[in-house]
XYZ file of C-alpha atoms in Angstrom:
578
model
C 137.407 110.107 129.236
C 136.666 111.156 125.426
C 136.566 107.297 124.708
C 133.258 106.966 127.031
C 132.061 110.252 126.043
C 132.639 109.178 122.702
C 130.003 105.739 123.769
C 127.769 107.872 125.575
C 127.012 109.443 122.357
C 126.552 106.475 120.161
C 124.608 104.702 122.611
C 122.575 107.793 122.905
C 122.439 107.757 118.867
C 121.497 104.216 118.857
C 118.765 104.766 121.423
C 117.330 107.546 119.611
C 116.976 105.708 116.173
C 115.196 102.587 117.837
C 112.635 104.881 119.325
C 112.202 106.422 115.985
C 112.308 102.563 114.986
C 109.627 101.738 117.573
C 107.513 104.659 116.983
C 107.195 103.711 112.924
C 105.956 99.994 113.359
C 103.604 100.205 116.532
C 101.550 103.375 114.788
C 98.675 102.432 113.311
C 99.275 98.756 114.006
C 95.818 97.285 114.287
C 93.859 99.686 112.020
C 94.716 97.820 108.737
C 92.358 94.868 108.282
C 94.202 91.591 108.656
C 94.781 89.868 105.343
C 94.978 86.332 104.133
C 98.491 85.416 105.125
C 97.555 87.110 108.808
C 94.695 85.103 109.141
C 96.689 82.200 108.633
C 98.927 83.124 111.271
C 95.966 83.489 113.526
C 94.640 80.101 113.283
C 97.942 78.646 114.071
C 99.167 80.951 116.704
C 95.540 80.830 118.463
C 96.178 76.765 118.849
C 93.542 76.275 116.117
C 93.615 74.352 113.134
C 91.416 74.187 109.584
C 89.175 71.314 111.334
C 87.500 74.658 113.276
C 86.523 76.375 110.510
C 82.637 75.406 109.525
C 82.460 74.808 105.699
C 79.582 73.483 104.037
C 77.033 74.826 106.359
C 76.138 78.725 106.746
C 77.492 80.290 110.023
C 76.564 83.917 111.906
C 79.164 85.561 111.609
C 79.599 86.326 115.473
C 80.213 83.012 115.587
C 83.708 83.981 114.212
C 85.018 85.674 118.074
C 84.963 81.611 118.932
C 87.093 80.393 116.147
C 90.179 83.647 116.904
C 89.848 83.113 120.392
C 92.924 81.538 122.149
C 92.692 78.080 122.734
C 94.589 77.246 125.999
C 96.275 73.952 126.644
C 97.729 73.562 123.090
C 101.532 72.625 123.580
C 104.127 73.583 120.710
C 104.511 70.251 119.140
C 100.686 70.053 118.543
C 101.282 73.400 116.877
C 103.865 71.902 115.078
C 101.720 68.951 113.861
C 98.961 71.092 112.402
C 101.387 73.370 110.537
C 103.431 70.441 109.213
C 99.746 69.685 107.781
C 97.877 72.306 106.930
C 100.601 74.481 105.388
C 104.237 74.579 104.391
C 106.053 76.817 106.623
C 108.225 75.676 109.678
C 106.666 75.628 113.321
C 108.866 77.928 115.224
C 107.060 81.104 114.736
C 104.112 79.913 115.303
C 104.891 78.372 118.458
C 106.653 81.757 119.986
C 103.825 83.095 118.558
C 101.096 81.294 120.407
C 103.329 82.219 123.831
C 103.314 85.335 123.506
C 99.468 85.551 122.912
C 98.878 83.089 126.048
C 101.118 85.683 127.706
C 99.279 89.228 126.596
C 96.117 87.086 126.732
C 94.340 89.964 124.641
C 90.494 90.673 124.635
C 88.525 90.519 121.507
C 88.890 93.992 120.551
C 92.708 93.810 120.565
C 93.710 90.885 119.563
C 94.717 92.027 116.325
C 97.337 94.459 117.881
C 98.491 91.525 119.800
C 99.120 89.424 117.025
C 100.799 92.292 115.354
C 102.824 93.903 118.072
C 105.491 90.830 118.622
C 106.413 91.452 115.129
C 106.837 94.415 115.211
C 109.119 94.353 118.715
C 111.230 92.178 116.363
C 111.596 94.475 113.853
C 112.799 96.620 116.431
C 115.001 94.036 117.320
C 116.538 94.010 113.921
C 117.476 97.467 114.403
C 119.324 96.592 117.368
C 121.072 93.438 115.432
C 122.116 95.491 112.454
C 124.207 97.744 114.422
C 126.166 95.272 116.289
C 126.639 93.643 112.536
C 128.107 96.976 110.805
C 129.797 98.297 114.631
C 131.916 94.579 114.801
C 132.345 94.810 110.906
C 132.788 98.184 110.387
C 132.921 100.994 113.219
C 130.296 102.668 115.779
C 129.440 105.086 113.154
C 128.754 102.606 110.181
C 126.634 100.705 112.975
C 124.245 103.602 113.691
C 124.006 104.305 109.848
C 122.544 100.967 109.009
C 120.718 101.288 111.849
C 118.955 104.281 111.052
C 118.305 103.262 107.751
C 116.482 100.004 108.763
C 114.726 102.226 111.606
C 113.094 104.025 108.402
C 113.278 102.046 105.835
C 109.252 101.091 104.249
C 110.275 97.817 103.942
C 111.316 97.184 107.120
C 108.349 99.147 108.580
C 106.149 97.593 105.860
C 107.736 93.900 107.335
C 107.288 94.370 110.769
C 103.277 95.638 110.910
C 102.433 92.533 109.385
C 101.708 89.711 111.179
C 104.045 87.041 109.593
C 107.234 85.008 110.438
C 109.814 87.324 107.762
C 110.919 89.947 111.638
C 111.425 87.012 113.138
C 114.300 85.445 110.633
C 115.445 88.735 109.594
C 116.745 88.835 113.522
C 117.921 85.646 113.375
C 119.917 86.203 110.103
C 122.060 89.436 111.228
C 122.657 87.897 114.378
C 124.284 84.600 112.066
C 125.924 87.369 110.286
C 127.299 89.186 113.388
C 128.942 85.883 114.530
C 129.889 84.767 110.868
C 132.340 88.117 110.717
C 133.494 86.928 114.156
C 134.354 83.662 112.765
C 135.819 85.400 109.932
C 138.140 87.285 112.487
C 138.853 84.703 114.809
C 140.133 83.097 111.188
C 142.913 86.111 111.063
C 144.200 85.986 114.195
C 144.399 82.282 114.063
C 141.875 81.516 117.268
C 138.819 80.166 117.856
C 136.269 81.313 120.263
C 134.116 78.658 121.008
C 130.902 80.878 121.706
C 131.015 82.522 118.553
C 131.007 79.234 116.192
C 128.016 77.920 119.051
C 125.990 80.712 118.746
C 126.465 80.580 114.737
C 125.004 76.948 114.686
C 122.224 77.778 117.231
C 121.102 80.687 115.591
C 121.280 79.404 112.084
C 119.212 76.141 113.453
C 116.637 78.349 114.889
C 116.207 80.184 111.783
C 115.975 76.686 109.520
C 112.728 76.189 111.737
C 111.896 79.860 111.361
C 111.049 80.310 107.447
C 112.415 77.875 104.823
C 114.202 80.750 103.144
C 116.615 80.849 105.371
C 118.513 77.544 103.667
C 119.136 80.081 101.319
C 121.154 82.190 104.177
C 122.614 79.428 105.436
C 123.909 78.857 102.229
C 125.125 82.332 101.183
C 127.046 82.280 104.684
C 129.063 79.366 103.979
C 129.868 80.235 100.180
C 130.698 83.863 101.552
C 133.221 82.812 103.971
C 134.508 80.074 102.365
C 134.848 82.069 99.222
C 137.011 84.668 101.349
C 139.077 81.702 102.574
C 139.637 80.177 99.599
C 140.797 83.926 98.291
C 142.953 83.675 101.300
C 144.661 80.504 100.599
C 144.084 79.487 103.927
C 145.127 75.471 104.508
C 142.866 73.178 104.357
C 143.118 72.339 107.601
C 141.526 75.799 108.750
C 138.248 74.489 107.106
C 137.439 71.871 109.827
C 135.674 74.589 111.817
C 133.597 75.211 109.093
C 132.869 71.656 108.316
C 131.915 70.825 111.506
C 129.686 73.667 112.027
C 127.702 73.142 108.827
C 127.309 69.293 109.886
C 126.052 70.661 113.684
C 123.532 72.600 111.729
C 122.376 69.938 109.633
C 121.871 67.242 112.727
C 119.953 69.688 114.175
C 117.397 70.196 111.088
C 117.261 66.006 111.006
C 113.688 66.281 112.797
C 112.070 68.448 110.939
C 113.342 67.506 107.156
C 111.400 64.912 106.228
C 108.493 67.658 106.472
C 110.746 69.747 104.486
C 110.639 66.878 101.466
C 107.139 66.423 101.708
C 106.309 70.655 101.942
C 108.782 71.372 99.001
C 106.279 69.170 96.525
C 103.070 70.376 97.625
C 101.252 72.549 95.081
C 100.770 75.874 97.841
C 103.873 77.655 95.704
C 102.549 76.974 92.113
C 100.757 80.211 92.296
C 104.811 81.319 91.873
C 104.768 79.749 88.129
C 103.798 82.219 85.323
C 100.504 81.573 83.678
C 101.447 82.149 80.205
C 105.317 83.036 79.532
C 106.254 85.519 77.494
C 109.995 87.160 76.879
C 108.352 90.092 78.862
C 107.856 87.677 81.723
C 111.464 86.070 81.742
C 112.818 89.541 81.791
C 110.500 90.195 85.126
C 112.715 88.717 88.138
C 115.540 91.238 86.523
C 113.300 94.887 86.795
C 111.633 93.073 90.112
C 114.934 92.577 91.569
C 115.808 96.094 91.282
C 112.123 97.243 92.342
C 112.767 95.525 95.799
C 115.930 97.183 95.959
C 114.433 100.796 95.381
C 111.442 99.554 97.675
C 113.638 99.528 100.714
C 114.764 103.028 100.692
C 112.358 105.021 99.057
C 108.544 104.333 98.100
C 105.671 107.058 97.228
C 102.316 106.496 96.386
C 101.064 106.780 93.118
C 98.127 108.309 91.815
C 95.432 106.614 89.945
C 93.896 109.318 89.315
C 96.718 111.436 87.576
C 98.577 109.469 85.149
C 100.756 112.743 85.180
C 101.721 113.219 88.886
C 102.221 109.111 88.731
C 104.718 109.692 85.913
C 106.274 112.988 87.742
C 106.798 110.628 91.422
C 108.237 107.625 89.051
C 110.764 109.531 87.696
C 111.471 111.375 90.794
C 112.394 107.673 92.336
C 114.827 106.595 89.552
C 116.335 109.929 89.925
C 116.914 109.890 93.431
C 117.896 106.027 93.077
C 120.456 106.951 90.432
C 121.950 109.781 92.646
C 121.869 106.940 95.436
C 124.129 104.549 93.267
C 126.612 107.047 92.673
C 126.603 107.367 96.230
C 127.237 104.394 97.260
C 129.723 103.470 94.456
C 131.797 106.263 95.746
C 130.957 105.353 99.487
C 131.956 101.247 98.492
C 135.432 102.435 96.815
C 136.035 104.531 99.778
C 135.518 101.557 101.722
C 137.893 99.658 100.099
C 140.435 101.814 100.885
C 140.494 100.801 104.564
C 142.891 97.784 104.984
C 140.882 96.764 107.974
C 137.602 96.419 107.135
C 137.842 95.421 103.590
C 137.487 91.053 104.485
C 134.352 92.007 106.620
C 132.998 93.747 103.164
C 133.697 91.210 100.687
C 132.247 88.822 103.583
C 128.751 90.673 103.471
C 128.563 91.630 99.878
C 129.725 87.797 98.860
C 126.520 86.623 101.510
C 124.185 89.339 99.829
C 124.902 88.676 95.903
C 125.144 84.736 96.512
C 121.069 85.137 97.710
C 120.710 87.340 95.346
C 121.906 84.848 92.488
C 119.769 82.130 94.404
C 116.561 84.147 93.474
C 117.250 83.848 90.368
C 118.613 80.315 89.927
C 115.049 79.993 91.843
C 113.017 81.810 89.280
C 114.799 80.484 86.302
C 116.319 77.491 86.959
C 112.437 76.134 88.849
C 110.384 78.050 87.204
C 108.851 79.792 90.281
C 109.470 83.424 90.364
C 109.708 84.759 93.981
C 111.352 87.557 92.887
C 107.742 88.992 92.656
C 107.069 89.237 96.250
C 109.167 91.579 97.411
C 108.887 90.666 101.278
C 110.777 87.460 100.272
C 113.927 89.918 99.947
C 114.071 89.551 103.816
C 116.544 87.186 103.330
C 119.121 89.202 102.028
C 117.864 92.322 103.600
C 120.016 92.215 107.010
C 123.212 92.301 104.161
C 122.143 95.115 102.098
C 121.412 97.392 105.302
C 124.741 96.347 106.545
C 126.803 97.274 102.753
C 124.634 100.778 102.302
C 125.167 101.898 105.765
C 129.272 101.118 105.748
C 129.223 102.405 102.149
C 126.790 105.941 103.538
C 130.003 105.704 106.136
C 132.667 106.115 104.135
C 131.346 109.266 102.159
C 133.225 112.299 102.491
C 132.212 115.913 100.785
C 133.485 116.932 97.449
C 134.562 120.349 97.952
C 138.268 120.479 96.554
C 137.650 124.435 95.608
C 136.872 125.511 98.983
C 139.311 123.385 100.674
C 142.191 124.559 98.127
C 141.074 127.870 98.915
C 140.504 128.305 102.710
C 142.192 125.169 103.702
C 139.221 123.682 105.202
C 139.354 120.256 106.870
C 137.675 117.398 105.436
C 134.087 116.619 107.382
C 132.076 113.217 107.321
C 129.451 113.657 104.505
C 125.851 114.220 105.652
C 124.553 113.034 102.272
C 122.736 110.039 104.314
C 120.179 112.413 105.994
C 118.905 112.864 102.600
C 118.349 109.203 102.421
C 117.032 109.136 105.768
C 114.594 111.919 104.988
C 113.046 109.943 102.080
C 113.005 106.587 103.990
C 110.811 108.419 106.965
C 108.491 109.916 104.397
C 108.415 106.711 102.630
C 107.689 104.713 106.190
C 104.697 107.259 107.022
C 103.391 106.489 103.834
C 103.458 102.382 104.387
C 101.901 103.004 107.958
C 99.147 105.340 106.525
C 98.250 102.289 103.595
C 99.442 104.692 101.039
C 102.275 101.900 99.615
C 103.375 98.753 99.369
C 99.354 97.512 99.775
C 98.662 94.258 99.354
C 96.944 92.419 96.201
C 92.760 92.625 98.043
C 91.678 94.914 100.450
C 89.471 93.508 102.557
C 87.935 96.365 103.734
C 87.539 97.887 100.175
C 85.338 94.222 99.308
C 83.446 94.952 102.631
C 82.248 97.998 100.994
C 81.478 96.627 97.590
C 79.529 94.407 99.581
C 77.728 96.440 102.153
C 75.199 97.989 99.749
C 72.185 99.718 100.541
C 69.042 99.258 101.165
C 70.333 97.009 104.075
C 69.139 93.510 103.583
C 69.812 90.179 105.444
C 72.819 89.012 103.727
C 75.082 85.858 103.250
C 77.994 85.779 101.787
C 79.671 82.283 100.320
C 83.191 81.748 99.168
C 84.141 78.574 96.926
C 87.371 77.295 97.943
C 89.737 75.014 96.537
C 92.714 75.222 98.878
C 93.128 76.623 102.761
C 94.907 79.900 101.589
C 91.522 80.425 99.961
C 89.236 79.778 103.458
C 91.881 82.024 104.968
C 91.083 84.562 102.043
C 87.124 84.257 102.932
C 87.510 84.501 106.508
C 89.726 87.955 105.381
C 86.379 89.067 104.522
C 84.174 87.819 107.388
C 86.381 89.880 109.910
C 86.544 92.811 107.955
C 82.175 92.983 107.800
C 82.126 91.862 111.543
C 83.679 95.170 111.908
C 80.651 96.860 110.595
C 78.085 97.520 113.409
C 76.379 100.594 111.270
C 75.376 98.286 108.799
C 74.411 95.128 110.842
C 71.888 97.578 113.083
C 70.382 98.722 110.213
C 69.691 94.978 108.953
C 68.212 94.062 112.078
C 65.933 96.793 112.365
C 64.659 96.072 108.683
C 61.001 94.824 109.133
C 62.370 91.573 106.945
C 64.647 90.181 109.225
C 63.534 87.943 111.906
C 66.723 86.751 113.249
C 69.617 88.784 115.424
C 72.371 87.579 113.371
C 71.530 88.889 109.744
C 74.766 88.514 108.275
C 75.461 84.362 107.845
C 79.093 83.442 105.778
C 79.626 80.056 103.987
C 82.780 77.788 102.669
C 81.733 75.943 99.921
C 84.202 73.414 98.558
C 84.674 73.461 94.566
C 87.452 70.733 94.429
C 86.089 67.898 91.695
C 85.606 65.385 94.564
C 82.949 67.467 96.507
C 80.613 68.295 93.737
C 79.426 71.380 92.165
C 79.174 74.496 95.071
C 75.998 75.615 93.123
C 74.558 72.299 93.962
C 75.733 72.154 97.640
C 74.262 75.884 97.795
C 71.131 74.685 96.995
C 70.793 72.198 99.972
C 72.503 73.615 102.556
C 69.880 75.432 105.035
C 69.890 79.014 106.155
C 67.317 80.871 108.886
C 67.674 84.120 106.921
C 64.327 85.865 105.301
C 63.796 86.609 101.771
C 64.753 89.099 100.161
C 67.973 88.816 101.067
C 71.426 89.428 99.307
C 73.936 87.174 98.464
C 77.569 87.745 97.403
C 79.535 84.564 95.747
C 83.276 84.770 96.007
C 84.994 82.651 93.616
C 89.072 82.807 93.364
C 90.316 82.126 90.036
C 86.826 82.700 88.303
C 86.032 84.704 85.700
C 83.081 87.042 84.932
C 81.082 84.029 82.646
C 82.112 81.435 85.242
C 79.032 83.265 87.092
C 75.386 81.211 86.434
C 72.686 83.897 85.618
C 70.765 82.252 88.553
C 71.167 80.704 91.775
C 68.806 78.236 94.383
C 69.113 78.103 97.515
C 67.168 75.654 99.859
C 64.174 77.603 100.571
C 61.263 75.982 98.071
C 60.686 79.358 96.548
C 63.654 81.076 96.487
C 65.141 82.703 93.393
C 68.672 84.549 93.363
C 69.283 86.397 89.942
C 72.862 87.606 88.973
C 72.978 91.452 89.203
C 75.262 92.504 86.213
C 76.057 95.784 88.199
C 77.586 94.391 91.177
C 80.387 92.515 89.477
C 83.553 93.329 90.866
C 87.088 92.349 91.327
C 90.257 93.260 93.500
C 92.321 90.816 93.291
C 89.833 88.469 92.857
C 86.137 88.356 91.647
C 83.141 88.459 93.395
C 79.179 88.801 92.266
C 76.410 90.122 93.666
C 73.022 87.598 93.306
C 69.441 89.259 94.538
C 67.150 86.736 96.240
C 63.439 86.874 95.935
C 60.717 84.705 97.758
């Protein structure tokens, strides 16, 4: 009897913190503009590919609800093909991705929370996964502690309202961790259940074709638990399981990794490489490192406009995330204490430090320094959860005066609700756009751009790469969104035409000529005057000509010095006369 009462409370614990969970990452999960990396997602998932895009020609840009509108009949080994082409990510995400859209079948007004929304559902999912990892590892109450912190933790939030593959192998790597502290138990009591070491090799496989990361996992798992068995002295012979496991997942990746050869030398990830070294630079994966750390428990915006309040929330954080250490170093010795659980925590902490020291072989060793996106830390994420909520566990009160004095019994610390509080105010911040924002806001550019008077208006982007089409057509959805504006232009006695707003992919790679020439011969219906914007990635301010043709006989575009700008890239204003 207290045994299920005791269950009906977790599992009424547990159902609490994934509503909380659920709540967090479906609020406000359309109103953020989709970025770059999104819109990639989008072509893929929608069963398009680059070849829809128009480039070298203008295009109305209501011509865009054609190009994100699902294409039906698109099976997931064409999906496959195009992403094996036209990026370097594996096709798995894209392909449950394109299912689920076929199956919500969205309209164009919510097709953004569609794309959005099966991400987030797996980072719910994680929630779920994480406290089956720290309840089989651990115990029930360790479970709903990592549980709750994932539930409001802003990177996990931050994760799963974007519309990217990093829920998706974040599920997929606690669940490999659930079953690799199975295996690690069926190791102790000398047994082997078949299911367990299956369901390692599936999952693991699924995750190889999830995000290419996740060789990193797969390696972590297997010099975690063979680490432990070595420390063991287990016989050799106990290794065979192992072995064979590690060879099941490797025949299943034999498909796919001759796309993986070709991927790892394509130039997408030299944007990873620092520009100009410094010693300040090969110190930066160190302080990044511990930035991602802080960034998935606690993160507050910071003022521009008040270098002093800025200074008073930064040292706020490193005080809290000092008091937090201490925590958890008392918490982890605590831990250690208990006989029983101590294998499963040298399992997880061996998986989470051997990523860990992969980033960095990564950043130093290659010279490509992903310890500067901190969404990358997804990989080790599910393990870090897992050690603070067994360590947040453990903690019991200080209060030796009291209990000297009245004898009181010793009570589970509630020192995590502190953490708990700061990770729910830190997730309401990431929902509201307050934190962790990305390098360009779209909707910040469609602003800039959106000046007044109102004028017929085109905007071009020079591209070198598909991340950078991906980066214009950013843009392009963002002033779609603007029907204000786009009434005004048509009602403006100089514009003759119902779509006044015409966007343009010009190609600046050496083999297709200069983009100021191809401007100059590529026709547009638009009236003079008229305004147009030139974005140009990697530019800078005197890469800008003082004038510009285009292809009407007369026209004349002359830079406007005041309408420079740049967030995250630049972007220049030209005004075109008749």
């Amino acid at each position: 009897m207290l045994k299920s009462l005791t269950l009906n409370k977790t599992l009424l614990g547990l159902a609490a913190i994934l509503v909380v969970g659920t709540l967090l990452r479906f609020w406000h999960l359309d109103t953020k503009p989709l970025w770059m990396d999104e819109v990639l997602t989008a072509i893929f998932s929608l069963g398009r590919s680059y070849d829809d895009v128009p480039t070298q020609e203008f295009f109305a840009i209501a011509d865009l609800q054609q190009l994100f509108t699902l294409q039906s009949g698109v099976s997931c080994p064409q999906i496959a093909r195009t992403v094996a082409t036209e990026s370097v990510h594996p096709p798995l995400f894209f392909c449950l991705m394109h299912g689920w859209m076929r199956w919500l079948n969205p309209s164009a007004e919510e097709w953004i929370w569609a794309l959005r929304a099966l991400p987030a559902l797996l980072g719910v999912g994680a929630i779920a996964a994480v406290y089956w990892l720290n309840r089989i590892a651990f115990s029930p109450t360790a479970g709903l502690l990592s549980a709750a912190l994932m539930a409001v933790s802003p990177f996990a939030v931050y994760l799963s309202q974007e519309a990217r593959h990093y829920t998706l192998p974040m599920v997929l790597i606690t669940l490999a961790l659930v079953a690799l502290v199975q295996m690690q138990q069926d190791m102790q009591r000398q047994q082997i259940r078949p299911w367990v070491w299956i369901g390692w090799v599936g999952v693991n496989g699924l995750a190889l074709y999830t995000h290419y990361f996740c060789i990193l996992a797969l390696i972590a798992q297997v010099i975690a638990l063979g680490g432990w068995m070595l420390g063991q002295r287990l016989p050799l012979r106990r290794m065979v399981p192992l072995g064979l496991a590690i060879a099941a997942v490797g025949l299943s990746y034999l498909p796919w990794l001759s796309t993986v050869i070709s991927h790892f030398s394509r130039p997408e990830t030299d944007w990873l490489i620092p520009q100009d070294p410094t010693w300040l630079t090969r110190l930066a994966p160190i302080y990044q490192t511990v930035v991602g750390w802080v960034l998935m428990v606690i993160a507050l915006p910071l003022q521009d406009d008040s270098w002093a309040i800025a200074l008073l929330i930064i040292v706020g954080i490193v005080l809290f995330s000092l008091w937090l250490l201490r925590q958890l170093l008392q918490g982890a010795k605590q831990q250690w204490q208990d006989a029983s659980s101590r294998s499963a925590l040298v399992l997880i902490a061996g998986f989470t430090l051997t990523v860990i020291a992969q980033f960095f072989a990564i950043a130093y060793g290659l010279n490509k320094d992903i310890t500067a996106v901190p969404r990358y830390n997804f990989v080790y994420y599910p393990g870090m959860c897992a050690l603070l909520g067994a360590c947040l566990a453990s903690l019991r009160p200080s209060i030796p005066s009291f209990k000297n004095r009245f004898d009181l019994p010793q009570l589970p610390s509630q020192r995590w609700a502190i953490v708990l509080v700061a990770g729910l105010l830190s997730s309401i911040f990431v929902v509201q756009g307050f934190v962790l924002q990305k390098s360009y806001n779209p909707d910040e550019i469609a602003e800039d751009i959106l000046i007044t008077p109102p004028l017929p208006l085109i905007v071009v982007t020079n591209y070198r790469s598909l991340q950078e089409i991906a980066l214009g057509l950013s843009i392009a959805l963002e002033l779609q969104t603007h029907e204000t504006y786009l009434t005004q232009i048509s009602q403006t006695p100089s514009s003759a035409t119902s779509s006044p707003i015409r966007f343009g992919f010009l190609d600046r790679r050496p083999q297709s000529g200069s983009p100021r020439h191809t401007l100059s011969h590529i026709e547009q219906p638009l009236p003079l005057p008229l305004n147009l914007w030139v974005v140009s990635p990697e530019s800078r301010r005197q890469d800008f000509p003082p004038r510009l043709r285009l292809a009407n006989p007369d026209s004349s575009c002359t830079l406007d010095p005041e309408e420079y700008h740049r967030l995250g890239f630049p972007y220049q204003l030209y005004r075109c006369q008749g």
